Short mmCIF file of C-alpha atoms and ligand atoms in Angstrom, two decimals:
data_model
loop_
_atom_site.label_atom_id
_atom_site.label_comp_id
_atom_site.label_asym_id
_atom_site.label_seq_id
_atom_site.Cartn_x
_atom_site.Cartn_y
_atom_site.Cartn_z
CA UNK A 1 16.73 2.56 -13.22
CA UNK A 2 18.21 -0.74 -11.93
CA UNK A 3 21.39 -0.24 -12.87
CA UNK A 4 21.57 3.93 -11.55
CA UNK A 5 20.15 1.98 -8.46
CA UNK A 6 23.37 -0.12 -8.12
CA UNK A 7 25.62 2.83 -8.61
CA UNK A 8 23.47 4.65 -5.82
CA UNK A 9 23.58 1.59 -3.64
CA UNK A 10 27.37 1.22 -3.42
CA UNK A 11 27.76 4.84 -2.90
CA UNK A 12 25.10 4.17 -0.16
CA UNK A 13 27.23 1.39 0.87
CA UNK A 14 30.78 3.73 1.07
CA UNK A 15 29.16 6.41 2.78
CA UNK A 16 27.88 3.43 5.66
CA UNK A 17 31.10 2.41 5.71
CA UNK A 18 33.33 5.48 6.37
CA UNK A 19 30.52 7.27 8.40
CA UNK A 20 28.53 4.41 9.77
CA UNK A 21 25.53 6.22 8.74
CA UNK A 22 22.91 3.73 7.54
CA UNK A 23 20.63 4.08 4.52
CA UNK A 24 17.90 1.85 3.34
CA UNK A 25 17.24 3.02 0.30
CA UNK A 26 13.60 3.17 -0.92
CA UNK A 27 12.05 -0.17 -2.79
CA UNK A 28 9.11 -0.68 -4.71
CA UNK A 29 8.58 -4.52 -4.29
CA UNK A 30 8.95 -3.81 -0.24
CA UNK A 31 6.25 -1.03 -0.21
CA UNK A 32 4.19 -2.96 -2.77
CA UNK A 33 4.15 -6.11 -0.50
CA UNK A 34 2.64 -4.18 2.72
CA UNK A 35 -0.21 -2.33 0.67
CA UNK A 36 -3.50 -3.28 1.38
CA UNK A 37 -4.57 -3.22 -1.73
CA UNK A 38 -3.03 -4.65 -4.59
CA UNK A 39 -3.78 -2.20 -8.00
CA UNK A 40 -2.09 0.71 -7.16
CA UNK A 41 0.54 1.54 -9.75
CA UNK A 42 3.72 3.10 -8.36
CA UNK A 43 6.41 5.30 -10.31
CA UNK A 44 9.17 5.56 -8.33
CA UNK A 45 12.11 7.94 -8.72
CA UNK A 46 15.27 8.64 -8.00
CA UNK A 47 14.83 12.16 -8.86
CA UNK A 48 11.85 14.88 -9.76
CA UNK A 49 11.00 18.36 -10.15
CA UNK A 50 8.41 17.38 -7.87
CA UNK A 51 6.13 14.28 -7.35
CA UNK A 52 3.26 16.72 -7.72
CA UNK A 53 4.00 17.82 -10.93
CA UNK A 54 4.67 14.29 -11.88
CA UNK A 55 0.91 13.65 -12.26
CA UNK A 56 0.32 17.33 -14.11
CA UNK A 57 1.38 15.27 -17.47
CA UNK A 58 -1.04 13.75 -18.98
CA UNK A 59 1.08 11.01 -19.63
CA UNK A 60 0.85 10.41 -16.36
CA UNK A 61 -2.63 9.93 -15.64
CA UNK A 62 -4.69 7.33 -15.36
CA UNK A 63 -8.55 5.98 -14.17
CA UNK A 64 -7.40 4.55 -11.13
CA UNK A 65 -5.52 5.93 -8.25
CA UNK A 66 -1.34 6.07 -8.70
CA UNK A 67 1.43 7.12 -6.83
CA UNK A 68 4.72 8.62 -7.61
CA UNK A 69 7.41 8.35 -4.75
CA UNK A 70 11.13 10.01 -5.52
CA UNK A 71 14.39 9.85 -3.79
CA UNK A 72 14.95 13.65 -3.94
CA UNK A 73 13.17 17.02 -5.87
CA UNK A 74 14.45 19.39 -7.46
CA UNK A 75 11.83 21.72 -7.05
CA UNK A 76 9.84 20.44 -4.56
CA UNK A 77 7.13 22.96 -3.80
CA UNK A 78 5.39 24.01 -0.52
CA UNK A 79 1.83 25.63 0.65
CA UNK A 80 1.68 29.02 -0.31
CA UNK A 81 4.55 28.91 -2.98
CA UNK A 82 6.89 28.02 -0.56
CA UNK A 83 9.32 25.71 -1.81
CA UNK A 84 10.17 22.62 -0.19
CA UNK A 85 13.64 21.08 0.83
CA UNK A 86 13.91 17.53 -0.82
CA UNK A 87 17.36 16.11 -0.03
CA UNK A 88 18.30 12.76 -1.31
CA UNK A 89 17.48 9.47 0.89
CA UNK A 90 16.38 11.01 3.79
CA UNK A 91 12.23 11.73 3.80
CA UNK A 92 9.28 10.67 2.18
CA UNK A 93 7.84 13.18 -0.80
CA UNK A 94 5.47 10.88 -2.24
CA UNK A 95 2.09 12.14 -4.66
CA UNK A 96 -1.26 9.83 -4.48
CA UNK A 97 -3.11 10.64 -8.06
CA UNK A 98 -7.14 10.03 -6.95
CA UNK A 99 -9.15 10.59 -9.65
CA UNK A 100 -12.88 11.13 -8.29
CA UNK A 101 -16.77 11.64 -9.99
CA UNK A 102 -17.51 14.11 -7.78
CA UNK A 103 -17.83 17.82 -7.97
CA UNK A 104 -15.00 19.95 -6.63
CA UNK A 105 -17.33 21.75 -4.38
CA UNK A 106 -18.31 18.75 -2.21
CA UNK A 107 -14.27 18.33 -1.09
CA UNK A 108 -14.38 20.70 1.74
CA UNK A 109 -12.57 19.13 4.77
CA UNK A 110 -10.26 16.92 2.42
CA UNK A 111 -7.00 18.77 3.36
CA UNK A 112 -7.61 17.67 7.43
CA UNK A 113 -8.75 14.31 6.38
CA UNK A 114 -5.42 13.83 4.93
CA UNK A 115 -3.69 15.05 7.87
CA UNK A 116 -5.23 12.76 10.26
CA UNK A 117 -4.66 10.44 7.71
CA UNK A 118 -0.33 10.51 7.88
CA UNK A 119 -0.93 11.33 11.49
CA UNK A 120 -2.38 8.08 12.19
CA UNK A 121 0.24 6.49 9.92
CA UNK A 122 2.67 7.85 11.69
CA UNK A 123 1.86 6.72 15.07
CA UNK A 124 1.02 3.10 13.68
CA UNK A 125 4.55 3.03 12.33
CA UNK A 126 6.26 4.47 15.34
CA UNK A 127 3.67 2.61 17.94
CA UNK A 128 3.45 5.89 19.80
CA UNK A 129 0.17 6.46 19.36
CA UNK A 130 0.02 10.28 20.87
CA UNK A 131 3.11 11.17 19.07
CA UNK A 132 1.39 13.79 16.38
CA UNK A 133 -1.04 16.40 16.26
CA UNK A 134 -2.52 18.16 13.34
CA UNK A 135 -2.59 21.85 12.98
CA UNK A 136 -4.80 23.36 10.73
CA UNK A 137 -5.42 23.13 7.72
CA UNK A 138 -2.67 20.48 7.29
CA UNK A 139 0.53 20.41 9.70
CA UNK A 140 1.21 17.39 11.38
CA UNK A 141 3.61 18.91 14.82
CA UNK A 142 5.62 16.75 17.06
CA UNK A 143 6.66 18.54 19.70
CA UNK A 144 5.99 21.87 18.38
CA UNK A 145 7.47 21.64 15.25
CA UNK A 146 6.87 20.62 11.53
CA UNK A 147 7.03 16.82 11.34
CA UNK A 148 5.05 16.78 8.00
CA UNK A 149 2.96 18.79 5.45
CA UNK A 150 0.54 18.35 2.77
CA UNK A 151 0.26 20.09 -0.56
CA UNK A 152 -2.75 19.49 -2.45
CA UNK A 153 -3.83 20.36 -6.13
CA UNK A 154 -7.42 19.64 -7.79
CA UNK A 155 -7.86 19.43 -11.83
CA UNK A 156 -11.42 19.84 -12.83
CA UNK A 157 -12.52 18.16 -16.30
CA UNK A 158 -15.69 19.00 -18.18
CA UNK A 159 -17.24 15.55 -17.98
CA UNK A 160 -17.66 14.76 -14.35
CA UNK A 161 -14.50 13.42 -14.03
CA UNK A 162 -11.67 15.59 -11.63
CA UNK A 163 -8.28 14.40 -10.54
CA UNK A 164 -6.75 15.15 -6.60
CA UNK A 165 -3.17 15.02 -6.61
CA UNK A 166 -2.03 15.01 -2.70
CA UNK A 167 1.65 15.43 -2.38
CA UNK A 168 2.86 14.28 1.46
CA UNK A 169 6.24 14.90 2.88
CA UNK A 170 7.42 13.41 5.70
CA UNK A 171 10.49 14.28 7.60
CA UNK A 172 12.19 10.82 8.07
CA UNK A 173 15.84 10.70 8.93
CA UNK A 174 16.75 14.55 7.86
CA UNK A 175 20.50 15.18 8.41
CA UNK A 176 21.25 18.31 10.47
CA UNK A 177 22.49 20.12 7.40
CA UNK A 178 19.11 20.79 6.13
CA UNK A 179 18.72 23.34 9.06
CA UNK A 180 20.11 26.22 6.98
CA UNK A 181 17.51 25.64 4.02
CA UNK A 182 14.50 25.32 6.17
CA UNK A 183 13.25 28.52 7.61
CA UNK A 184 10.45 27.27 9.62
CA UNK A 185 10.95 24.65 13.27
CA UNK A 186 10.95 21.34 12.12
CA UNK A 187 11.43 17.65 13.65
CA UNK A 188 12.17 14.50 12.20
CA UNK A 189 10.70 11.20 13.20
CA UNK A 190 14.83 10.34 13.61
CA UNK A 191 15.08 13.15 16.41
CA UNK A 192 12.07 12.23 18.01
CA UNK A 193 12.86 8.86 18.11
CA UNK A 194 16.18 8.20 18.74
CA UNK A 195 16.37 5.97 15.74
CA UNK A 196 17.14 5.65 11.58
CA UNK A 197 13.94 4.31 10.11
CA UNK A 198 13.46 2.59 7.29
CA UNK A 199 11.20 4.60 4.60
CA UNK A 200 9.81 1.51 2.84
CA UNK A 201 7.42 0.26 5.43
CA UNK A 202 6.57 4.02 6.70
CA UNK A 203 5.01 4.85 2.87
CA UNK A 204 3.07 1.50 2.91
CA UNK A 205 1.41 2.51 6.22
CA UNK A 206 1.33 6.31 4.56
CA UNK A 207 -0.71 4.31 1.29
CA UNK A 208 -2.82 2.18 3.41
CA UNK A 209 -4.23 5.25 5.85
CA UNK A 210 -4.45 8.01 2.87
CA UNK A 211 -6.02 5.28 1.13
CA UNK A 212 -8.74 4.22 3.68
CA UNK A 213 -9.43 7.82 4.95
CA UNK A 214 -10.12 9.02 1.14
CA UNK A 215 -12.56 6.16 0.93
CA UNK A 216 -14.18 7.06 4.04
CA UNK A 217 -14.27 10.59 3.34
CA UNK A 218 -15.75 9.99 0.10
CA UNK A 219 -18.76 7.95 1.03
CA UNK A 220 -19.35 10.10 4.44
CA UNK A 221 -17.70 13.18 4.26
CA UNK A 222 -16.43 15.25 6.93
CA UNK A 223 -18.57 15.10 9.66
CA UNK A 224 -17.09 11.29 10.85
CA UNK A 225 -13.54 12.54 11.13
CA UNK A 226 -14.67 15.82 13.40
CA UNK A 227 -14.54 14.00 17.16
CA UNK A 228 -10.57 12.23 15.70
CA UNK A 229 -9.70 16.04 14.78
CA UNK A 230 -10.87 17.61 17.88
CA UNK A 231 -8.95 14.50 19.53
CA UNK A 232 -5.72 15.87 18.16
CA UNK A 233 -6.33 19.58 17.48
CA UNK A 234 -2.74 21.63 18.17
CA UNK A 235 -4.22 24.80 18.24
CA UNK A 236 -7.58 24.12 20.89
CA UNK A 237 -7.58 26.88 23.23
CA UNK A 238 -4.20 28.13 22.59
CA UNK A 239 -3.40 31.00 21.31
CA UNK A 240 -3.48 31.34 17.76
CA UNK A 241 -2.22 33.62 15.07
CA UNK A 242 -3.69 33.47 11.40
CA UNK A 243 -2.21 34.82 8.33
CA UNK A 244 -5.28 34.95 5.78
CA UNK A 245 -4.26 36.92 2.04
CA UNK A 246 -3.19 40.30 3.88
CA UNK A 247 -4.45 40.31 7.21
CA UNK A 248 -3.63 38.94 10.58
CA UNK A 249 -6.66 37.47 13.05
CA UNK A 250 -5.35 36.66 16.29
CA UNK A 251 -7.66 35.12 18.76
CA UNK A 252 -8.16 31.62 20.81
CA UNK A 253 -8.20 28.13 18.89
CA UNK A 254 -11.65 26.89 19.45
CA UNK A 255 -11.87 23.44 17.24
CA UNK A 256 -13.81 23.47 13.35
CA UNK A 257 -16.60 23.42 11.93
CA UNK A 258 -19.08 20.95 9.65
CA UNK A 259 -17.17 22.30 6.58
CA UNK A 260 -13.39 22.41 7.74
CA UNK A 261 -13.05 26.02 8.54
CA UNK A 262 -11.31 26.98 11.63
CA UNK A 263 -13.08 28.58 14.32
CA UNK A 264 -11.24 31.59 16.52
CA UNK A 265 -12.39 33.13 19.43
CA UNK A 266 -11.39 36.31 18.79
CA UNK A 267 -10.94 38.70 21.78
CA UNK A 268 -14.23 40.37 22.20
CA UNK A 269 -16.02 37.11 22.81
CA UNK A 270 -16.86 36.24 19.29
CA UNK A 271 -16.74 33.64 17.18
CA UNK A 272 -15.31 33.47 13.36
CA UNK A 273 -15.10 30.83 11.33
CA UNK A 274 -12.10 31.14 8.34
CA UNK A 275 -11.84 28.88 5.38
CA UNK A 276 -8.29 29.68 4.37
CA UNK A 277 -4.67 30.83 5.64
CA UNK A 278 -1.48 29.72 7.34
CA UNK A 279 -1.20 29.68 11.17
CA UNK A 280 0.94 29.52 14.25
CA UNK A 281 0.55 29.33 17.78
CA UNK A 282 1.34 33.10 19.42
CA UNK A 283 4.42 33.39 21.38
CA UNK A 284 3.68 33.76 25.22
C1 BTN B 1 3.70 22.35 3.12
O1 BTN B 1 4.02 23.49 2.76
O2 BTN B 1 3.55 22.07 4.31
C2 BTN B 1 3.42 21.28 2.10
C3 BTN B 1 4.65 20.51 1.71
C4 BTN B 1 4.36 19.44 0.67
C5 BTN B 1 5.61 18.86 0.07
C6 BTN B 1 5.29 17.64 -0.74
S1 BTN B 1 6.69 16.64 -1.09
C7 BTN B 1 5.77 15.70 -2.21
C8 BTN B 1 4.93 16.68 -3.00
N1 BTN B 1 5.68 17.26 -4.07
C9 BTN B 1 5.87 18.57 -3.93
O3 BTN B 1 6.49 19.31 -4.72
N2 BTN B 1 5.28 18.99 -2.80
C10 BTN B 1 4.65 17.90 -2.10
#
């Protein structure tokens, strides 16, 4: 690894030099030193399939919570099947393995505790703190676009025990040249900012926040995170198109409920709660 890093580093340092493009390459001592807490073991990569499928060997996993942070995927994967465009050096895909005692059941609300989670983390790191807002179940938008997403994958075992694998990706410093592999609007924190930023503390903040929230979460469940989600809900009373299995609800955002679901007022007046889909904002 050290010495593939060297090779990557001077090519790093070439591309710099005859583009002026800076690169800070990603760096496990830097990330380790601005954790809050000090056990967390950390594979990083300089390439995977896909951090999330890191932690599907069982090689892999352990008792206590882990991470696996890569350079680039291969096959990075999206919601829904989608897959998910992982170039080299430019954004965070990172997986936290959580291994919990609980039943599976009692996890409702996790995915939008997560995204207030790298919200938050993002805004700490940028010191904007209005820059995001979450979009249900798990966007985070910056201006109307796709600043991060969230894939998330539960393992039951027969004795009590059940693993959460919550793969993050944050769009960092994406180059321009992505825009033909992406099919949905998307920002990076580069474009909204003006400025390259370096990965290493961003995924420390990422750690720290995912980290906290989870334990929050855990010992309180949902209903504390509720007023922070209505703070920074992207689709309250707009306009809002969901895509659930085959059908398409359309109807007015109008905040969640105690277990996560989305609420819609739908155009006769009433109210419908929905546990599951993918949605957008309707065009005016
Ligand atoms: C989405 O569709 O919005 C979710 C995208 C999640 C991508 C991340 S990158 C790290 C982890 N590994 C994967 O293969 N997917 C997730």
């Amino acid at each position: 690894m050290d010495s593939d890093y060297n090779e990557i580093n001077r090519a790093v340092n070439m591309k710099q030099l005859y583009q002026e493009e800076p690169c800070i390459l990603l760096d496990e001592k830097k990330i380790k030193s601005l954790l809050h807490c000090n056990n967390l073991s950390i594979a990083l990569l300089e390439k995977t399939e896909s951090t999330n499928d890191y932690f599907k060997d069982p090689a892999h996993k352990s008792k206590k919570p882990a991470v696996c942070i890569a350079e680039m995927q291969t096959q990075g994967r999206g919601r829904l099947g989608r897959p998910w465009h992982s170039p080299f050096g430019q954004n965070i895909y990172l997986s936290l393995h959580y291994p919990i005692q609980k039943d599976i059941s009692k996890l409702l609300g996790l995915s939008l505790v997560i995204a207030l989670a790298i919200s938050k983390a993002i805004d700490n790191s940028c010191a904007l703190p209005e820059l995001t807002l979450v979009k249900w179940p798990n966007d985070i938008i910056a201006q109307d676009k796709k600043l991060s997403g969230t894939l998330i994958e539960m393992e039951a075992e027969s004795h009590g025990v059940s693993h959460l694998i919550i793969g993050i990706a944050i769009n960092v410093n994406m180059e321009e040249a992505s825009k033909r592999h992406i099919t949905q609007p998307w920002v990076s924190l580069r474009q909204l900012t003006s400025s390259y930023h370096d990965r290493n503390p961003l995924c420390a903040e990422l750690l720290n926040q995912v980290l906290l929230y989870l334990e929050k979460f855990m010992a309180e469940g949902l209903a504390i995170f509720i007023k922070e989600w209505h703070s920074k809900d992207y689709l309250f009373h707009r306009q809002v198109s969901l895509k659930s299995n085959a059908a398409i609800i359309k109807g007015v955002g109008s905040g969640i409920n105690q277990h996560g679901q989305l609420i819609l007022t739908l155009p006769d007046g009433s109210e419908h709660a929905f546990s599951s889909g993918d949605t957008m904002l309707m065009k005016k």
